[in-house]
Coordinates of C-alpha atoms in Angstrom, one line a residue:
M1 CA 0.2 76.3 14.8
K2 CA -1.3 75.0 11.2
T3 CA -0.4 71.6 10.0
F4 CA -0.3 70.2 6.5
P5 CA -1.4 66.5 6.0
L6 CA 1.1 64.2 4.3
P7 CA 0.4 63.2 0.6
S8 CA -1.5 60.1 0.3
T9 CA 1.3 58.5 -1.8
L10 CA 4.0 59.5 0.7
L11 CA 2.4 57.8 3.7
P12 CA 2.4 54.3 2.6
L13 CA 6.2 54.5 1.5
L14 CA 7.4 55.8 4.8
V15 CA 5.5 53.0 6.5
F16 CA 7.0 50.6 4.3
L17 CA 10.5 51.7 4.6
L18 CA 10.2 51.9 8.5
L19 CA 8.9 48.4 8.6
G20 CA 11.5 47.1 6.4
L21 CA 14.5 48.8 8.1
F22 CA 13.7 48.5 11.8
R23 CA 11.6 45.2 11.9
P24 CA 13.9 42.2 12.9
S25 CA 13.3 40.0 10.0
A26 CA 15.4 37.8 7.9
S27 CA 16.5 38.9 4.5
L28 CA 14.0 36.6 2.5
R29 CA 11.1 37.1 4.9
P30 CA 7.9 37.8 2.9
I31 CA 5.8 40.8 3.1
R32 CA 3.6 39.0 5.4
D33 CA 4.9 37.6 8.7
R34 CA 6.3 34.1 7.9
P35 CA 9.5 32.1 8.6
S36 CA 12.2 32.9 6.3
V37 CA 13.5 30.4 3.6
V38 CA 17.0 31.9 3.1
T39 CA 19.0 33.8 5.8
S40 CA 21.6 36.4 5.2
A41 CA 22.2 40.0 6.3
T42 CA 19.2 41.4 8.0
W43 CA 17.4 44.4 7.1
S44 CA 17.9 45.7 10.8
D45 CA 21.6 45.5 10.4
E46 CA 22.2 49.3 10.9
N47 CA 25.8 49.1 10.1
A48 CA 25.7 47.1 7.0
L49 CA 25.3 50.4 4.8
F50 CA 28.6 51.7 6.2
K51 CA 30.6 48.6 5.8
R52 CA 30.2 48.7 1.8
D53 CA 33.0 49.7 -0.2
E54 CA 32.6 53.3 -1.7
A55 CA 32.3 51.7 -5.2
E56 CA 29.3 49.7 -4.2
L57 CA 27.6 52.8 -2.8
N58 CA 27.3 54.0 -6.4
P59 CA 23.6 54.0 -7.2
Y60 CA 24.3 52.4 -10.5
Y61 CA 26.6 49.7 -9.0
W62 CA 24.2 46.7 -9.6
N63 CA 21.8 47.6 -12.3
I64 CA 19.3 44.8 -12.1
T65 CA 17.4 45.9 -15.2
G66 CA 17.0 42.9 -17.7
I67 CA 15.3 39.8 -18.4
Y68 CA 15.5 36.8 -15.8
R69 CA 14.7 33.1 -16.2
G70 CA 14.4 30.4 -13.8
T71 CA 11.9 28.1 -12.0
W72 CA 9.3 28.2 -9.5
C73 CA 7.9 25.6 -7.1
F74 CA 5.3 25.3 -4.4
M75 CA 6.6 25.0 -0.8
G76 CA 3.9 22.4 0.0
P77 CA 0.7 21.1 -1.0
A78 CA -2.5 23.3 -1.5
N79 CA -4.5 23.8 1.8
G80 CA -8.3 24.0 2.3
S81 CA -8.3 27.8 2.4
S82 CA -6.7 28.3 -1.0
K83 CA -8.9 29.9 -3.3
F84 CA -7.3 28.1 -6.2
V85 CA -7.6 24.5 -4.9
D86 CA -6.7 22.8 -8.2
S87 CA -3.3 23.7 -8.0
S88 CA -1.6 20.5 -9.0
G89 CA 1.8 21.3 -10.2
F90 CA 5.0 21.3 -8.2
Q91 CA 7.2 23.2 -10.4
G92 CA 7.6 25.2 -13.7
V93 CA 9.4 28.0 -15.5
S94 CA 9.2 31.7 -14.4
V95 CA 10.4 34.7 -16.7
L96 CA 10.8 38.1 -14.9
E97 CA 11.3 41.5 -17.0
L98 CA 12.4 44.2 -14.8
L99 CA 13.3 48.0 -15.3
S100 CA 15.2 49.6 -12.3
K101 CA 15.3 53.4 -12.0
P102 CA 17.1 55.2 -9.2
S103 CA 14.8 57.2 -6.8
K104 CA 15.5 60.5 -4.7
L105 CA 16.4 58.3 -1.8
Q106 CA 19.9 57.0 -1.9
G107 CA 20.2 53.3 -2.0
V108 CA 16.7 52.7 -3.3
H109 CA 15.6 52.0 -6.9
Y110 CA 12.0 51.9 -8.2
V111 CA 11.5 48.7 -10.1
T112 CA 8.7 48.1 -12.6
G113 CA 8.1 45.0 -14.9
S114 CA 6.2 41.8 -15.2
I115 CA 6.5 38.2 -14.0
T116 CA 5.3 35.3 -15.8
F117 CA 4.4 31.8 -14.1
Q118 CA 4.3 29.0 -16.5
D119 CA 1.8 26.0 -15.8
L120 CA 0.8 27.6 -12.6
F121 CA -2.5 25.6 -12.5
D122 CA -3.6 22.5 -14.2
N123 CA -6.3 24.3 -16.3
E124 CA -5.6 23.8 -19.8
R125 CA -2.0 24.6 -18.9
E126 CA -2.7 28.5 -18.3
H127 CA -0.1 30.8 -17.6
A128 CA -0.2 33.8 -15.3
R129 CA 1.5 37.1 -16.4
L130 CA 1.5 39.8 -13.9
R131 CA 2.4 43.4 -13.6
I132 CA 4.8 44.0 -10.6
E133 CA 6.2 47.2 -9.1
G134 CA 8.3 47.7 -5.9
V135 CA 11.7 48.9 -4.6
Y136 CA 15.1 47.3 -4.8
V137 CA 17.4 48.4 -1.7
W138 CA 20.9 47.9 -3.4
P139 CA 23.1 48.3 -0.3
F140 CA 21.1 45.2 1.2
R141 CA 20.4 43.4 -2.0
Q142 CA 16.7 43.2 -1.1
L143 CA 14.0 43.3 -3.6
R144 CA 10.3 43.7 -2.6
M145 CA 7.5 43.9 -5.2
V146 CA 3.7 43.6 -5.4
A147 CA 1.5 42.8 -8.3
N148 CA -0.1 46.0 -10.0
S149 CA -3.7 45.5 -11.5
G150 CA -4.0 48.7 -13.0
G151 CA -5.5 48.9 -16.5
D152 CA -5.9 46.4 -19.4
G153 CA -3.1 48.1 -21.5
P154 CA 0.3 47.0 -22.2
F155 CA 2.6 45.9 -19.4
P156 CA 4.8 48.8 -17.8
E157 CA 7.8 49.7 -19.9
E158 CA 6.7 47.6 -22.7
E159 CA 8.6 49.3 -25.5
Y160 CA 11.9 49.0 -23.4
F161 CA 11.5 45.2 -23.3
R162 CA 10.2 44.9 -27.0
S163 CA 13.6 46.7 -27.9
N164 CA 15.6 44.1 -25.9
P165 CA 17.2 41.6 -28.3
Y166 CA 16.5 38.7 -26.2
H167 CA 12.6 39.2 -26.9
L168 CA 13.1 37.7 -30.4
L169 CA 13.4 34.3 -28.6
G170 CA 9.7 34.6 -27.9
M171 CA 8.9 34.6 -31.6
F172 CA 10.9 31.5 -32.6
S173 CA 11.3 29.4 -29.6
N174 CA 9.2 28.2 -26.6
Q175 CA 12.3 28.0 -24.6
V176 CA 11.6 31.5 -23.0
Y177 CA 7.8 32.0 -23.3
P178 CA 5.3 29.4 -23.8
D179 CA 3.0 29.5 -26.8
P180 CA -0.1 31.0 -25.3
L181 CA 1.9 34.0 -24.3
K182 CA 3.5 34.6 -27.9
G183 CA 1.9 37.5 -29.8
N184 CA -0.7 38.5 -27.1
N185 CA 0.5 42.1 -27.1
G186 CA 0.3 42.5 -23.3
E187 CA -3.4 41.2 -23.1
K188 CA -4.3 39.3 -20.0
N189 CA -5.7 35.9 -19.9
A190 CA -8.6 34.7 -17.8
L191 CA -6.2 33.4 -15.0
T192 CA -4.5 36.6 -14.7
K193 CA -7.6 38.7 -14.3
E194 CA -8.7 36.3 -11.5
L195 CA -5.4 36.5 -9.7
E196 CA -5.5 40.4 -9.7
K197 CA -9.1 40.4 -9.0
Y198 CA -9.0 38.2 -5.8
C199 CA -5.4 38.1 -4.7
N200 CA -2.7 40.5 -3.4
V201 CA 0.5 38.8 -4.9
E202 CA 3.7 39.8 -3.0
I203 CA 7.4 39.0 -3.8
A204 CA 10.3 39.3 -1.6
A205 CA 13.6 38.3 -2.9
K206 CA 17.4 38.6 -2.3
V207 CA 19.8 39.6 -5.3
S208 CA 23.0 37.9 -5.6
R209 CA 25.8 38.2 -8.1
I210 CA 27.1 35.1 -10.1
S211 CA 30.7 35.1 -11.0
A212 CA 31.6 35.4 -14.9
S213 CA 31.8 32.0 -16.8
Q214 CA 35.2 31.6 -18.3
I215 CA 33.9 28.7 -20.6
E216 CA 31.2 30.7 -22.3
G217 CA 32.8 34.1 -22.0
E218 CA 29.8 35.8 -20.3
H219 CA 29.8 38.6 -18.0
D220 CA 28.6 38.8 -14.4
K221 CA 25.0 37.8 -14.0
Y222 CA 22.5 38.1 -11.2
R223 CA 20.1 35.7 -9.5
F224 CA 17.0 36.2 -7.5
E225 CA 16.1 33.9 -4.8
G226 CA 12.8 34.5 -2.9
L227 CA 9.1 33.9 -2.0
T228 CA 6.1 34.7 -3.7
E229 CA 2.7 35.0 -1.6
A230 CA -0.9 35.6 -2.6
P231 CA -3.3 36.3 0.3
A232 CA -6.8 36.6 -0.7
L233 CA -8.3 40.1 -0.6
D234 CA -11.9 39.1 0.7
S235 CA -10.8 36.4 3.2
D236 CA -8.1 35.4 5.7
G237 CA -7.1 32.6 3.3
E238 CA -4.6 32.3 0.4
C239 CA -5.0 32.3 -3.2
F240 CA -2.4 29.5 -3.5
T241 CA 0.4 27.9 -1.7
P242 CA 3.4 30.2 -1.3
I243 CA 6.0 29.8 -4.1
L244 CA 9.7 29.6 -3.9
L245 CA 11.2 31.4 -6.9
N246 CA 14.6 31.2 -8.6
A247 CA 15.7 33.1 -11.7
S248 CA 19.0 34.2 -13.2
S249 CA 19.6 37.0 -15.4
I250 CA 20.2 36.6 -19.3
N251 CA 23.3 38.0 -20.6
V252 CA 22.0 40.3 -23.6
D253 CA 25.4 41.1 -24.8
V254 CA 26.3 37.3 -25.3
Y255 CA 23.0 37.0 -27.0
Y256 CA 23.6 40.1 -29.4
N257 CA 27.1 38.9 -30.2
K258 CA 25.6 35.5 -31.2
A259 CA 22.8 37.0 -33.3
V260 CA 25.4 39.4 -35.0
N261 CA 27.7 36.4 -35.6
Y262 CA 24.6 34.4 -37.2
T263 CA 23.7 37.3 -39.6
L264 CA 27.4 37.5 -40.6
M265 CA 27.2 33.7 -41.4
V266 CA 23.9 34.1 -43.4
T267 CA 25.5 37.1 -45.4
F268 CA 28.7 35.2 -46.2
I269 CA 26.4 32.2 -47.3
S270 CA 24.3 34.4 -49.6
F271 CA 27.6 35.9 -51.2
L272 CA 28.9 32.2 -51.9
Q273 CA 25.4 31.3 -53.4
V274 CA 25.7 34.3 -55.7
L275 CA 29.0 33.0 -57.0
L276 CA 27.4 29.6 -57.4
H277 CA 24.5 30.8 -59.3
I278 CA 26.9 32.6 -61.7
R279 CA 29.0 29.6 -62.2
Q280 CA 25.8 27.5 -63.0
M281 CA 24.4 30.1 -65.3
E282 CA 27.5 30.1 -67.3
H283 CA 27.5 26.2 -67.5
S284 CA 23.9 26.4 -68.9
N285 CA 24.3 29.6 -71.0
S286 CA 22.7 28.1 -74.0
Q287 CA 18.9 27.5 -74.6
F288 CA 19.5 23.7 -74.8
G289 CA 21.7 23.8 -71.6
A290 CA 18.9 25.8 -69.8
S291 CA 16.2 23.4 -70.9
K292 CA 17.9 20.6 -69.3
V293 CA 17.4 22.2 -65.7
S294 CA 14.4 21.5 -63.7
L295 CA 12.0 24.5 -63.4
I296 CA 10.6 22.9 -60.1
M297 CA 14.2 22.7 -58.5
I298 CA 15.0 26.4 -59.0
G299 CA 11.6 27.5 -58.0
Q300 CA 11.6 25.5 -54.8
Q301 CA 15.1 27.2 -53.9
A302 CA 13.9 30.5 -54.8
I303 CA 10.8 30.1 -52.5
M304 CA 13.1 28.9 -49.8
D305 CA 15.2 32.0 -50.1
A306 CA 12.1 34.2 -50.1
Y307 CA 11.2 32.7 -46.7
L308 CA 14.6 33.4 -45.3
C309 CA 14.4 37.0 -46.5
L310 CA 11.1 37.6 -44.8
L311 CA 12.1 35.9 -41.6
H312 CA 15.2 37.9 -41.2
L313 CA 13.6 41.2 -42.2
A314 CA 10.8 40.5 -39.5
A315 CA 13.4 39.8 -37.1
G316 CA 14.8 43.0 -37.7
V317 CA 11.7 44.9 -37.3
V318 CA 10.7 43.2 -34.1
V319 CA 14.1 43.8 -32.4
E320 CA 15.3 47.3 -33.2
S321 CA 18.6 46.9 -31.8
L322 CA 19.6 44.2 -34.3
F323 CA 17.9 45.8 -37.1
N324 CA 20.9 46.6 -39.1
A325 CA 22.5 43.0 -38.8
F326 CA 19.2 41.2 -40.0
A327 CA 18.4 43.7 -42.5
T328 CA 21.8 43.1 -44.1
A329 CA 21.3 39.5 -44.1
A330 CA 17.6 39.9 -45.6
F331 CA 18.9 42.2 -48.2
F332 CA 21.5 39.4 -49.6
K333 CA 18.7 36.9 -49.5
F334 CA 16.6 39.3 -51.4
V335 CA 19.5 39.5 -54.0
V336 CA 19.9 35.9 -54.3
F337 CA 16.1 35.3 -54.7
S338 CA 15.0 38.2 -56.8
I339 CA 17.8 38.9 -59.1
F340 CA 19.7 35.5 -59.6
E341 CA 17.2 32.7 -59.0
M342 CA 14.2 34.5 -60.5
R343 CA 16.3 35.5 -63.6
Y344 CA 17.5 31.9 -63.9
F345 CA 14.0 30.6 -63.4
L346 CA 12.6 32.8 -66.2
A347 CA 15.6 31.6 -68.6
I348 CA 14.7 28.1 -68.0
W349 CA 11.0 28.7 -68.6
K350 CA 11.9 30.5 -72.1
A351 CA 14.3 27.6 -73.0
T352 CA 11.5 24.9 -72.2
R353 CA 9.2 26.9 -74.7
P354 CA 11.2 27.8 -77.8
A355 CA 8.0 28.3 -79.7
S356 CA 6.3 30.6 -77.2
S357 CA 9.4 33.0 -77.2
S358 CA 9.1 33.5 -81.0
E359 CA 5.2 34.3 -80.9
N360 CA 3.8 37.9 -80.3
W361 CA 4.2 39.7 -77.1
E362 CA 0.7 39.2 -76.0
V363 CA 0.9 35.5 -75.8
M364 CA 4.1 35.7 -73.9
R365 CA 2.8 38.1 -71.4
R366 CA -0.2 36.0 -70.8
E367 CA 1.9 33.0 -70.1
L368 CA 4.3 34.7 -67.9
S369 CA 1.4 36.1 -65.8
V370 CA 0.1 32.6 -65.3
L371 CA 3.7 31.6 -64.2
Y372 CA 4.3 34.4 -61.8
S373 CA 0.7 34.1 -60.3
R374 CA 1.4 30.4 -59.7
F375 CA 4.7 30.9 -58.2
Y376 CA 3.8 33.6 -55.7
G377 CA 0.4 31.9 -55.1
I378 CA 2.5 28.9 -53.9
L379 CA 4.7 31.4 -52.0
V380 CA 1.9 32.8 -49.9
G381 CA 0.0 29.7 -49.6
G382 CA 3.3 28.1 -48.2
I383 CA 3.4 30.7 -45.5
L384 CA -0.3 29.9 -44.4
V385 CA 0.5 26.2 -44.3
T386 CA 3.7 26.5 -42.5
Y387 CA 1.8 28.7 -39.9
E388 CA -1.0 26.3 -39.4
L389 CA 1.4 23.3 -39.2
R390 CA 4.2 25.1 -37.3
V391 CA 4.1 22.2 -34.7
F392 CA 5.6 20.0 -37.6
L393 CA 8.3 22.6 -38.3
R394 CA 11.0 20.0 -38.5
A395 CA 9.1 17.8 -40.8
I396 CA 8.4 20.8 -43.1
V397 CA 12.2 21.9 -43.2
F398 CA 12.9 18.2 -43.9
L399 CA 10.4 18.3 -46.9
A400 CA 11.7 21.5 -48.3
Y401 CA 15.3 20.3 -48.2
S402 CA 14.3 17.8 -51.1
F403 CA 15.0 20.5 -53.8
W404 CA 17.5 18.3 -55.5
V405 CA 14.5 15.4 -56.2
P406 CA 13.0 17.4 -59.1
Q407 CA 16.2 17.5 -61.1
I408 CA 17.0 13.8 -60.5
V409 CA 13.6 12.9 -61.8
T410 CA 14.0 15.2 -64.8
N411 CA 17.2 13.7 -65.8
I412 CA 15.9 10.2 -65.6
I413 CA 12.9 11.2 -67.8
K414 CA 14.6 13.2 -70.2
D415 CA 18.1 11.3 -70.1
T416 CA 19.7 14.7 -70.1
R417 CA 23.5 14.9 -69.9
K418 CA 25.3 17.1 -67.2
P419 CA 22.4 19.9 -66.7
L420 CA 24.3 21.0 -63.4
H421 CA 28.0 22.0 -62.5
P422 CA 29.4 19.6 -59.9
Q423 CA 30.5 22.8 -57.9
Y424 CA 26.9 24.2 -58.1
I425 CA 25.7 20.8 -56.7
L426 CA 28.2 20.5 -53.9
G427 CA 28.2 24.2 -53.0
M428 CA 24.5 24.8 -52.8
S429 CA 24.2 21.5 -50.9
A430 CA 26.7 22.8 -48.2
T431 CA 25.5 26.4 -48.0
R432 CA 21.9 25.6 -47.7
L433 CA 22.5 23.0 -44.8
A434 CA 24.3 25.8 -42.8
I435 CA 21.2 27.6 -41.3
P436 CA 19.3 24.3 -40.4
L437 CA 22.4 22.9 -38.7
Y438 CA 23.0 26.1 -36.8
V439 CA 19.4 26.4 -35.5
F440 CA 18.6 22.7 -34.7
G441 CA 22.1 21.6 -34.1
C442 CA 24.2 24.0 -32.4
P443 CA 23.7 23.8 -28.6
S444 CA 24.4 27.4 -28.0
N445 CA 22.4 29.0 -30.9
F446 CA 21.0 32.6 -30.2
L447 CA 17.5 31.2 -30.5
R448 CA 18.1 28.9 -27.5
I449 CA 16.4 25.9 -29.4
E450 CA 17.2 22.6 -28.1
A451 CA 19.8 20.9 -30.2
D452 CA 18.6 17.7 -32.0
K453 CA 21.4 15.8 -33.2
W454 CA 19.9 13.0 -34.8
W455 CA 17.5 15.2 -36.8
C456 CA 20.6 17.2 -38.2
I457 CA 22.3 13.9 -39.0
C458 CA 19.2 12.6 -41.0
L459 CA 18.8 16.0 -42.8
T460 CA 22.6 16.0 -43.7
V461 CA 22.5 12.5 -45.1
F462 CA 19.3 13.1 -46.9
V463 CA 20.8 16.2 -48.8
A464 CA 24.1 14.2 -49.2
V465 CA 22.3 11.3 -51.0
Q466 CA 20.5 13.7 -53.3
A467 CA 23.8 15.4 -54.2
G468 CA 25.5 12.1 -54.6
I469 CA 22.8 11.0 -57.0
L470 CA 23.2 14.1 -59.2
L471 CA 26.9 13.5 -59.3
V472 CA 26.7 9.8 -60.2
Q473 CA 24.2 11.1 -63.0
H474 CA 26.7 13.8 -64.1
Y475 CA 29.7 11.3 -64.6
F476 CA 28.2 8.0 -65.4
G477 CA 24.8 8.9 -67.1
S478 CA 21.3 9.8 -65.9
R479 CA 20.0 6.4 -66.1
C480 CA 23.2 4.6 -65.0
F481 CA 21.6 3.0 -61.9
I482 CA 18.5 1.7 -63.3
P483 CA 18.3 -1.7 -64.8
R484 CA 18.7 -2.0 -68.5
Q485 CA 15.6 -4.4 -68.8
I486 CA 13.2 -1.8 -67.9
L487 CA 14.7 1.1 -70.1
P488 CA 13.5 1.9 -73.5
E489 CA 15.9 1.1 -76.4
K490 CA 18.5 3.7 -76.8
Y491 CA 20.5 4.6 -79.9
C492 CA 24.1 3.3 -79.8
Y493 CA 26.6 6.2 -81.2
H494 CA 29.5 3.6 -80.9
R495 CA 28.4 1.2 -83.4
K496 CA 30.9 -0.2 -85.9
V497 CA 31.3 1.2 -89.3
E498 CA 33.4 0.1 -92.2
S499 CA 36.6 2.3 -92.5
N500 CA 36.0 3.0 -96.3
S501 CA 32.3 3.7 -95.9
Q502 CA 32.5 7.4 -94.6
A503 CA 35.2 10.2 -94.7
T504 CA 37.3 10.1 -91.8
D505 CA 37.5 13.9 -90.9
C506 CA 35.6 15.3 -87.8
V507 CA 33.9 18.6 -89.1
I508 CA 33.9 19.9 -85.6
C509 CA 37.7 19.9 -84.8
M510 CA 38.8 19.2 -88.5
A511 CA 41.1 16.3 -87.5
S512 CA 41.1 12.8 -88.8
I513 CA 39.3 10.1 -87.2
D514 CA 40.9 6.8 -86.2
L515 CA 38.1 4.1 -87.0
S516 CA 40.3 1.4 -85.6
R517 CA 39.5 2.3 -82.0
R518 CA 35.7 2.0 -81.6
Y519 CA 35.1 4.1 -78.7
D520 CA 37.2 7.1 -80.0
Y521 CA 34.5 8.0 -82.5
M522 CA 30.6 8.5 -82.5
V523 CA 28.2 7.8 -85.5
T524 CA 25.0 9.9 -85.6
P525 CA 21.7 8.2 -87.1
C526 CA 22.4 10.4 -90.1
E527 CA 25.6 8.2 -90.6
H528 CA 28.0 11.2 -89.8
L529 CA 31.3 10.6 -88.0
F530 CA 32.8 12.6 -85.2
H531 CA 35.3 12.3 -82.5
S532 CA 33.5 11.0 -79.2
G533 CA 34.7 13.9 -77.2
C534 CA 33.8 16.5 -79.8
L535 CA 30.2 15.2 -80.3
Q536 CA 29.6 15.2 -76.6
R537 CA 30.6 18.8 -76.1
W538 CA 28.7 19.8 -78.8
M539 CA 25.5 17.8 -77.6
D540 CA 26.0 19.7 -74.4
I541 CA 25.1 22.9 -76.4
K542 CA 22.7 21.5 -78.7
M543 CA 21.1 18.3 -79.8
E544 CA 21.6 18.7 -83.5
C545 CA 23.9 17.2 -86.0
P546 CA 26.7 19.6 -86.7
T547 CA 26.7 18.5 -90.3
C548 CA 22.9 18.4 -91.4
R549 CA 21.2 19.9 -88.3
R550 CA 19.1 16.8 -87.8
S551 CA 17.8 16.2 -84.2
L552 CA 19.8 13.7 -82.3
P553 CA 18.6 11.1 -79.8
P554 CA 20.1 11.2 -76.2
A555 CA 23.5 9.6 -75.8

C-alpha cells in the first residue's frame, strides 16, 4: 500500500502537542526539562478539559490579545557556561505585545507578537526585543512560545499594535518603552541580533485572571507568570541564566476613556480661550489700546498653542483609533492660534507702527514678510531646540510659562494703564495651567507620566505671581511697586489750580467741575481741566487732550 509522508510543518506540531499533553510536567515547566517554579493544574490532567464550564469552552472565552507590562528577574547568578557572562542586572522591565488567533484545533490559539527586556545586560543599557510565536492552550491556561528570528522587517502584526491606543505612551513617556526603543520602526539592535543568532529563546507561562478593581473602575485583567530560557545553539551551555517573567495586561478601554476625556478637556479649554481673546480684543479695540499690549506676550502664547496643535494632531495620526478625539482638540487649538491670536498679533503690530500703516502697500508688505518670517522661524527653531533638549522638558515648559513677563516689563517701561482686562489675565492663567498640571500632576494621566507634585506647585506659584503683578499694575499703577527714588519725574495731573483761573466745565461730560476737591479733577499740561474719571477713561482710549489734541504724558 502506498504511503504519503507527513508535511514538514505538521510533524513538529504533533510532537509538540504529544509532549505537552502526555508528559508529566508541571504547569510552568519550561520547554527544556527543569524543575518548575509554580505548580498548578498539570498538562497531563486528562479530565481537566471536561471539568470546565461550557462558557469556558468557548474559544473566545479568554482572549489574551493585548499589551502586557511587568518585570523580569534572574533566577540566580550567571554561570561559566553562559554565553553572555556580563549579565549583571537582577531585574528590569518587560513589555509583551501579543495577538491571539483561534486555530483549527479546539482549545488551541496561535499567538504571535514580541517581547522586550529592558536592561537585560549591562552593556550601555541595551534592550532586547524579540519576535515570539507559539500556542496558547486556553482550557489549561498554558502559553508556550519561542523566539522567531525570521527577517529584518517589522515585527509580526506591527500594524495591529500601532493602531492600539496604548502605543501612544511610547511617544511621550518612558514608562512603557525605554528611549532606545522609541521610533526604531521595528529595527533590531545589536543585542537582539546576537540573541537570535546564538540562542534559542523559549518561554513557558501560565495565564491567570485578575479580578476587576472597583476603585479604578477597570475590567478584568490577565497576568503572565512564567520562565524564559535561552539554550545556546552551538553548545550545551546557556546564553544567560533563566529569567522569571511576570506581566499584567494593560486595560486599553480605561486608557481610551482617559485619552478621550483629556481631549474633551482641551477642547473646552480652547473654547474658553476663544471667549477670553474676544473679551480682551474688545477691551483694547482702539489703536492706542492695542499699542499698550506686548507683542512678545501674544507671540509667545501663539507659539505655545501652535505646538499644542501639532502635538495633538501627531497623536491622532499615530493612534488611529483616537484620531477623531485628538483631531478635534488640534482643530480648536488651531482656531485659537491661527484666527484669534495671529489676528490680535497683527493688530498690535499695526498699532505700534501707525506711520507704517499709512505708507504704501509695498513697504507694509515688506515689513509683514519680515515679521512672519521671524515668527515662524522661531516656531520651527523652537521645535528643533525642544527635540534636542527633550531631557529638560520640565525646564522648557517652565520657561514657556513666563508668558506674562514681557507684558509686565512693557508696563514698567511705557508706564501704560490697564492694557489687559482682569478677566483675560485670570482666565488665561487658569486655562493654560490645566494641561501641564494634568500631564505632570495627575497620578492617573493617560500618558502614565509619574506625577511631580512639587514641580506642579512651583509652576502654579510662578504663573500666579505673574498674574498677581499684572493685577496690581492694573489697579494701582504700572510702577506702583518701584521706589520713587529711582523713577523719573512724572507729571502730576492733580496739581492745585485757582478756582477763577479756568472754566469749570468738563468738555467730556459737559458737567461742572468742583475745584474744592483736589482729586476730583485733573489738569493737563496744556492747562485744561477735566473730571478725573472722565480723563482717565479718555486716556485709556487715546493719549491726547480732548480739547486741543496735544499729546499727554502718562498718568
